[in-house]
CSV table of C-alpha atoms in Angstrom, one decimal:
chain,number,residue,atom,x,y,z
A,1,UNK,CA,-20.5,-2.2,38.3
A,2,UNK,CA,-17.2,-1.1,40.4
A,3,UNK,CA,-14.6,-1.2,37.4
A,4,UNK,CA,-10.8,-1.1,38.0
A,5,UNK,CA,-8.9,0.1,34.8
A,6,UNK,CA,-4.9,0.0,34.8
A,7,UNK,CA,-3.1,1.8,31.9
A,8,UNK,CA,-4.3,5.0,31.0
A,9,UNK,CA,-1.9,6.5,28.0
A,10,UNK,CA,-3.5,7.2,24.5
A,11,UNK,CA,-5.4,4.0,24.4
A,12,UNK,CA,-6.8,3.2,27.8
A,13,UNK,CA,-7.8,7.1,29.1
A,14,UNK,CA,-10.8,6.7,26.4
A,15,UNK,CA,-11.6,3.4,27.1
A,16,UNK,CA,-12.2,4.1,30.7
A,17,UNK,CA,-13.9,7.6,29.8
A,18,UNK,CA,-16.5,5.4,27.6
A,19,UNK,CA,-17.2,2.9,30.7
A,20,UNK,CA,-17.6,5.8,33.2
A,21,UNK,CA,-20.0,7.6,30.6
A,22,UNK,CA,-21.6,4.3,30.7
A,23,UNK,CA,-22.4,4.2,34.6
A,24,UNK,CA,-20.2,2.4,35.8
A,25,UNK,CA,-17.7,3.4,38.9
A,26,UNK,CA,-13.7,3.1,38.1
A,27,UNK,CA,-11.1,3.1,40.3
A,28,UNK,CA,-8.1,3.6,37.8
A,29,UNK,CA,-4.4,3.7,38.1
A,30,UNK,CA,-1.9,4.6,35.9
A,31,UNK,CA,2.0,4.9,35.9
A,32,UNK,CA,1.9,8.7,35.3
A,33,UNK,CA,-0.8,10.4,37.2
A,34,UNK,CA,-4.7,9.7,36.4
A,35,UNK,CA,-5.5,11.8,33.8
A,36,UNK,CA,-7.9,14.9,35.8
A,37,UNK,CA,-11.0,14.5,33.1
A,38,UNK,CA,-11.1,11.2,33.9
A,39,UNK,CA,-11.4,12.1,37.7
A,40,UNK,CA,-13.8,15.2,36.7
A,41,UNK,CA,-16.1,12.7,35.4
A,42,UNK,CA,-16.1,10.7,38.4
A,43,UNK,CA,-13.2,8.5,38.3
A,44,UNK,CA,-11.7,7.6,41.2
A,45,UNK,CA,-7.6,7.4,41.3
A,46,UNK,CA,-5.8,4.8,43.8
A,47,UNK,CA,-2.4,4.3,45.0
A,48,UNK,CA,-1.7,0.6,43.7
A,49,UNK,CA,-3.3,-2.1,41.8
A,50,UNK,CA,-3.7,-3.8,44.6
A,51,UNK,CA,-6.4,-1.2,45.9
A,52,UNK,CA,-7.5,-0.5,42.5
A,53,UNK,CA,-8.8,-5.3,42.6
A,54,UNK,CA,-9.5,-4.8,46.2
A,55,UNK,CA,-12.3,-2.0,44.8
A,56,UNK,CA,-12.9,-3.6,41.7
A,57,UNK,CA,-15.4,-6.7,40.6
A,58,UNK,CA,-13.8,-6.7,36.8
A,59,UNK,CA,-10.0,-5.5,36.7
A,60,UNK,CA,-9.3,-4.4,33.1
A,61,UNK,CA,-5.4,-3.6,32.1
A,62,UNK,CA,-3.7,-2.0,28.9
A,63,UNK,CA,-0.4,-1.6,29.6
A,64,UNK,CA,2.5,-1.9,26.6
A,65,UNK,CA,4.1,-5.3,27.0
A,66,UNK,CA,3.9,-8.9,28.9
A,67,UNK,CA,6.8,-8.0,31.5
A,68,UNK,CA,4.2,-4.5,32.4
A,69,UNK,CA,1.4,-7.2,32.7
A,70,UNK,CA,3.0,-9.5,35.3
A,71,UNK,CA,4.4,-6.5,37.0
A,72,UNK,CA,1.1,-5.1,37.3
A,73,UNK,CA,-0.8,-8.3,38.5
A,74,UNK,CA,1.7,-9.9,40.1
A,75,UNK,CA,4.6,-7.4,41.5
A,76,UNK,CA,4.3,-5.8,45.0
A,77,UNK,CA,1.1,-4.1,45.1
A,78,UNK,CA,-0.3,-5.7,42.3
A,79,UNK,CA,-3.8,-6.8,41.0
A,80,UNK,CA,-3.2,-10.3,42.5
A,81,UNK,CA,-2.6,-9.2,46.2
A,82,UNK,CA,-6.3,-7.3,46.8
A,83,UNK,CA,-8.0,-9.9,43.7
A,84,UNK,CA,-11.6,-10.0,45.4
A,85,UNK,CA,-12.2,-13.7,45.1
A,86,UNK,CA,-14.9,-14.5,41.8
A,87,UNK,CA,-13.5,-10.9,40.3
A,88,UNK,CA,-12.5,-11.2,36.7
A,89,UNK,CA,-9.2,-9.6,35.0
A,90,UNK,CA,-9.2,-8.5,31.7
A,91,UNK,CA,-6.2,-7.8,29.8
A,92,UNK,CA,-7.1,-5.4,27.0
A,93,UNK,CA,-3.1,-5.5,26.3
A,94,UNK,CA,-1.2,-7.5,23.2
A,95,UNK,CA,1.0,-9.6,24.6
A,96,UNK,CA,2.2,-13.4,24.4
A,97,UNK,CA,-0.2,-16.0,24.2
A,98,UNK,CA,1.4,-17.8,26.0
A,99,UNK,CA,2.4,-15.4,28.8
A,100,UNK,CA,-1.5,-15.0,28.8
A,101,UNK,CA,-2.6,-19.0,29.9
A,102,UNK,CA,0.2,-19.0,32.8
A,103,UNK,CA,-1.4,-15.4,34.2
A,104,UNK,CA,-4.7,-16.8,33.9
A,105,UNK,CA,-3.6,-20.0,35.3
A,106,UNK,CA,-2.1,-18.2,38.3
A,107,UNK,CA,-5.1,-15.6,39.0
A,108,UNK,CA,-7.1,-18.9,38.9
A,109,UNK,CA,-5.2,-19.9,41.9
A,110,UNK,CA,-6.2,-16.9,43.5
A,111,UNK,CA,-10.2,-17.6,43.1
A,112,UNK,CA,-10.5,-15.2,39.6
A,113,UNK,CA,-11.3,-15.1,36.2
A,114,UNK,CA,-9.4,-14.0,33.3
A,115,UNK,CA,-10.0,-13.1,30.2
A,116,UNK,CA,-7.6,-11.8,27.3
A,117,UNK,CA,-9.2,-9.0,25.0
A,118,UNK,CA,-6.7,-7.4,22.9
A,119,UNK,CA,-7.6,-4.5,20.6
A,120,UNK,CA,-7.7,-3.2,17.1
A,121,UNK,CA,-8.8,0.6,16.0
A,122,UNK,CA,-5.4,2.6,17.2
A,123,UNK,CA,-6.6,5.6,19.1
A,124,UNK,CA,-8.9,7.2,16.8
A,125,UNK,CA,-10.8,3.7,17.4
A,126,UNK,CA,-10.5,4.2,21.3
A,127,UNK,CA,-11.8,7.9,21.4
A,128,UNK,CA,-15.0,6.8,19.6
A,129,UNK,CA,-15.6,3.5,21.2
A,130,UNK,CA,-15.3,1.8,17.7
A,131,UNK,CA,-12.9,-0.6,18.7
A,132,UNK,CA,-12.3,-4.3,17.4
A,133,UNK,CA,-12.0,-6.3,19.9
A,134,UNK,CA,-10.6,-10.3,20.1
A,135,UNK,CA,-11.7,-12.4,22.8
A,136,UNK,CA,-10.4,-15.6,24.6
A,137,UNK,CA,-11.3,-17.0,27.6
A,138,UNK,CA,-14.5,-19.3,29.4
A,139,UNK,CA,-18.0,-18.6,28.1
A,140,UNK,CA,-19.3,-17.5,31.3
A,141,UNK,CA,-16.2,-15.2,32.3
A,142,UNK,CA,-16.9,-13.2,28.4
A,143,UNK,CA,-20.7,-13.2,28.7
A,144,UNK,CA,-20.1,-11.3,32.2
A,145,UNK,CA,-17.9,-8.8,30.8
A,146,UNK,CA,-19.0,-8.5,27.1
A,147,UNK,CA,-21.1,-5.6,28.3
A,148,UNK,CA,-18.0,-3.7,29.7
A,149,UNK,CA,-16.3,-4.4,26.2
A,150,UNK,CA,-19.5,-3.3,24.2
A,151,UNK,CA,-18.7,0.2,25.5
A,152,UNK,CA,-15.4,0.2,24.1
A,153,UNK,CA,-16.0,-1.3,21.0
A,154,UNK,CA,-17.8,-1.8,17.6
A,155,UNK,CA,-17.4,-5.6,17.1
A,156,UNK,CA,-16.5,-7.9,20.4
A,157,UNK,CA,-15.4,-11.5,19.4
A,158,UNK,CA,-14.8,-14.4,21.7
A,159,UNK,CA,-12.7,-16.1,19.5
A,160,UNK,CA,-11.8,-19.2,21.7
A,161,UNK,CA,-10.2,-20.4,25.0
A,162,UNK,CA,-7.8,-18.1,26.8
A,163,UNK,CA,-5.4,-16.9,24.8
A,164,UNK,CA,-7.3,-17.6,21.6
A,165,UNK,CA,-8.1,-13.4,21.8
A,166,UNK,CA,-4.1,-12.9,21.9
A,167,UNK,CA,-3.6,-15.5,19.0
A,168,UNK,CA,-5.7,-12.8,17.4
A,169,UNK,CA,-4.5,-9.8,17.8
A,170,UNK,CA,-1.0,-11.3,16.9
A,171,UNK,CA,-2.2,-12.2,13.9
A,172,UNK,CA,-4.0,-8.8,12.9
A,173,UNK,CA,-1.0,-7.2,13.4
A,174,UNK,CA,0.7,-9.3,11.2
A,175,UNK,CA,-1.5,-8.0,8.2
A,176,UNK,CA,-1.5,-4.9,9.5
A,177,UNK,CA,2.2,-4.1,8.9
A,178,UNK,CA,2.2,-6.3,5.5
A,179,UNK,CA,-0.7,-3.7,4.5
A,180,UNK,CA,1.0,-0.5,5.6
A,181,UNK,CA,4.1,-1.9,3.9
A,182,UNK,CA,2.4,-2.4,0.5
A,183,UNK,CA,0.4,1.1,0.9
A,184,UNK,CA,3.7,2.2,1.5
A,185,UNK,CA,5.7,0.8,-1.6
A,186,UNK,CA,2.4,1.6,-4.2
A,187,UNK,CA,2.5,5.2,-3.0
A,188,UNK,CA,6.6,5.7,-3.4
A,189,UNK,CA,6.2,3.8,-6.7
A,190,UNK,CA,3.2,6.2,-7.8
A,191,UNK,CA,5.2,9.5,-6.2
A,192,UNK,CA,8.7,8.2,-8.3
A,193,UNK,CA,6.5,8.1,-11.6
A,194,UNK,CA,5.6,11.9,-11.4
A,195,UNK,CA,2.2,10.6,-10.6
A,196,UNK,CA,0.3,13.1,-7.1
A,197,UNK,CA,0.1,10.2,-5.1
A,198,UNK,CA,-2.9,11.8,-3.5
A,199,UNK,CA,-4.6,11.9,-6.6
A,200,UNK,CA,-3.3,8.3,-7.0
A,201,UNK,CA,-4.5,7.4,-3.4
A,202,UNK,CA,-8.0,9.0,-4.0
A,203,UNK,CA,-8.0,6.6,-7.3
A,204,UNK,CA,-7.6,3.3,-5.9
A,205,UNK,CA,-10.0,3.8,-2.9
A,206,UNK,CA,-12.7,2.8,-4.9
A,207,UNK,CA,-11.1,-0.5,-6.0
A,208,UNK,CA,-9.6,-3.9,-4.9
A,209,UNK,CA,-7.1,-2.0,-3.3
A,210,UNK,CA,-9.1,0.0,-1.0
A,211,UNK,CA,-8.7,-0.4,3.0
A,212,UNK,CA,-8.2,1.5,5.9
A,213,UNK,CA,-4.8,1.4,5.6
A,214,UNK,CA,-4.5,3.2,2.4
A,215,UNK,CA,-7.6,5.5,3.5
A,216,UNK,CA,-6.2,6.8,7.2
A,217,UNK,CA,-2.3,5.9,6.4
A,218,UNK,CA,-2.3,7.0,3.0
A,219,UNK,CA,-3.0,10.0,4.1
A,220,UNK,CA,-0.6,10.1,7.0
A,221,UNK,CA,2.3,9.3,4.6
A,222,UNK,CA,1.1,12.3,1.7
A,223,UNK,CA,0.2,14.6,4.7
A,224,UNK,CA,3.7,13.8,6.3
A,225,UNK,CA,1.2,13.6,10.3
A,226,UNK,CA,2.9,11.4,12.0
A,227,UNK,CA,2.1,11.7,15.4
A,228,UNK,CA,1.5,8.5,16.8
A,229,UNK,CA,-1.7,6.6,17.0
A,230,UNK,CA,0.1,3.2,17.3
A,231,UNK,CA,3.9,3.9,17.7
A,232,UNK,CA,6.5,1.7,15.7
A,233,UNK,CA,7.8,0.3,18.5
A,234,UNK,CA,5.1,-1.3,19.6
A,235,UNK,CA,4.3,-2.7,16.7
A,236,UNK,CA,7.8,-4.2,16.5
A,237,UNK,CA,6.8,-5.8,19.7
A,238,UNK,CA,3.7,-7.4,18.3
A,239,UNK,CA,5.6,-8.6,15.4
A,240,UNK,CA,8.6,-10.3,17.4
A,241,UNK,CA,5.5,-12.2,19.5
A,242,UNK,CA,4.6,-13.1,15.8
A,243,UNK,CA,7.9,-14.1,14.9
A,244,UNK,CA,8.4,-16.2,18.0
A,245,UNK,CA,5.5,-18.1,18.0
A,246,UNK,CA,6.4,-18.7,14.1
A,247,UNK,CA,10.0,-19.9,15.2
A,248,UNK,CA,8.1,-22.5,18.0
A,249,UNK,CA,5.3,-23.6,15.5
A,250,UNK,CA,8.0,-24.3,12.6
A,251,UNK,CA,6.1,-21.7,10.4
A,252,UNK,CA,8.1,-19.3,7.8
A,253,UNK,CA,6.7,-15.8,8.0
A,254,UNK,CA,8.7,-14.0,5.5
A,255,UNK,CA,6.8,-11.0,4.6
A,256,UNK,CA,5.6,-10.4,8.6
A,257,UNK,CA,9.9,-10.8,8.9
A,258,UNK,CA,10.5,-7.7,6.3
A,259,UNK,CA,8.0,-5.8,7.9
A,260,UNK,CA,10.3,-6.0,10.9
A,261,UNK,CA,13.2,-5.3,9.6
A,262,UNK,CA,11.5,-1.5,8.2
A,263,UNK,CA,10.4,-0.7,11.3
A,264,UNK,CA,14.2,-1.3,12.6
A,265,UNK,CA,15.5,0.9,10.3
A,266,UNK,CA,12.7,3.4,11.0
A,267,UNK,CA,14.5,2.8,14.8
A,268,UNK,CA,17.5,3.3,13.8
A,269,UNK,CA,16.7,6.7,12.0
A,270,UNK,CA,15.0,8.1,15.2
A,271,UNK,CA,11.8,7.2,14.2
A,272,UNK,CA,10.8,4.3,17.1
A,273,UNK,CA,7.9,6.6,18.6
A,274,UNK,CA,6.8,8.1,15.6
A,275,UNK,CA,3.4,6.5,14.3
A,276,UNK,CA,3.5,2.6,12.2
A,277,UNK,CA,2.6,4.8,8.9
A,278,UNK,CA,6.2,5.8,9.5
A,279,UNK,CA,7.0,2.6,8.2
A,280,UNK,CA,7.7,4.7,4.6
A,281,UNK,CA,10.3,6.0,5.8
A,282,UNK,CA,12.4,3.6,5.6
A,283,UNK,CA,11.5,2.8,1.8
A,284,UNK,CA,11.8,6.6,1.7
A,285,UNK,CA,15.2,6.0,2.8
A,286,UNK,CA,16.6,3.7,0.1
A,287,UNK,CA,14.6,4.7,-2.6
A,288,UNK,CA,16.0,8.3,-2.0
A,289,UNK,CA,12.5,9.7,-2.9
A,290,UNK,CA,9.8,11.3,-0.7
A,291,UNK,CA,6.4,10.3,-1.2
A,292,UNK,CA,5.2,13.8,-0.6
A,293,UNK,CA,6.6,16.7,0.9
């Protein structure tokens, strides 16, 4: 299949190594230049998005935010102005849901498809093709590219109608940051004590309290590695679509709130591209402790 993929930082130069290792021809475009191992292994780079749809029968995009995706589909050059009529876009970003049903609404109008497939995994789930993926859109637009998606990820769930797979991911980065948070805290606490909160961490991993979280996070926060899989700030962007659509749904979200207002200090200490484990920091901060140094 001729694949056009659009967004190729820490997340999306994988995922488009895993469809090109999987047959398929992509024309890719990125805002800084196409990464070369992606063009050794037979990638082909073009100038616009426009050329990248006018190549491509499925357009797939991760880019950072909902103003990048209307830029990229919609600005001059974009997907929308070489869209091969019957092609299908897939955005594999997180962004509004309801940014998501007027883009699909308007690439509609220009004879496409559209489906929203926001991921999970961070980029140690992108490198291994083991990430989660959340699905929305028509039965017949997935089922044509669940196979693209199966290449990228572990588990691949059409969860509803467009913007259902957004709904998702909004919602899995709500527990997300609530989890990091109370990894986080039950580290500092055990740390504080006189307790080695790796010993502590290696404890727990075989209870209740066990997750990923506390298994690759943990570690980040004892180990000090910080380098970002998922950076802060765009989790804070995540969590202000979360807080949004609480505000228009009349929903409380306190804890998803708190979680929010860590990662702002974390900002405000410099810390806005460091990874989300960073998030102890800022309880590092006012407890005036260090989990580990």
């Amino acid at each position: 299949m001729d694949v056009g993929f659009i967004g190729l930082g820490i997340m999306g130069a994988p995922m488009a190594g895993h469809l090109i290792a999987g047959g398929h021809r992509l024309h890719l475009k990125s805002r800084r230049q196409v990464p070369e191992q992606l063009v050794a292994a037979g990638g082909i780079a073009c100038k616009s998005a426009a050329e990248v749809a006018a190549r491509s029968d499925v357009v797939i995009l991760m880019v950072p935010d909902t103003p990048d995706v209307e830029l990229v589909l919609f600005g001059a050059d974009g997907v929308a102005e070489g869209l091969r009529r019957g092609a299908t876009v897939v955005d594999m970003s997180s962004i509004s849901p309801i940014a998501t049903r007027d883009f699909a609404a308007r690439i509609a109008a220009k004879g496409g498809a559209y489906v929203d497939a926001p991921v999970s995994g961070g980029e140690v789930g992108a490198k291994n093709a083991a990430l989660s993926i959340m699905v929305g859109g028509s039965a017949a637009a997935v089922a044509r590219v669940r196979p693209l998606l199966e290449l990228m990820g572990k588990t691949v769930t059409h969860v509803g109608d467009t913007g259902a797979g957004q709904v998702a991911k909004v919602a899995n980065q709500i527990i997300v940051a609530l989890t990091i948070g109370a990894v986080a805290e039950g580290l500092l606490f055990a740390s504080k004590a006189g307790a080695d909160p790796a010993k502590v961490r290696e404890a727990i991993t075989g209870g209740l309290a066990t997750s990923r979280i506390l298994e690759l996070h943990g570690e980040r926060m004892i180990t000090r590695r910080f380098d970002p899989g998922f950076r802060i700030a765009l989790h804070q962007k995540d969590l202000n679509l979360a807080l949004e659509g609480a505000r228009t749904l009349g929903l409380s979200l306190p804890g998803t709130a708190l979680a929010q207002q860590l990662f702002s200090a974390c900002v405000a200490h410099g810390a806005g591209d460091a990874d989300h484990s960073a998030l102890v920091r800022a309880l590092e901060i006012m407890g005036n402790h260090q989990v580990a140094g």
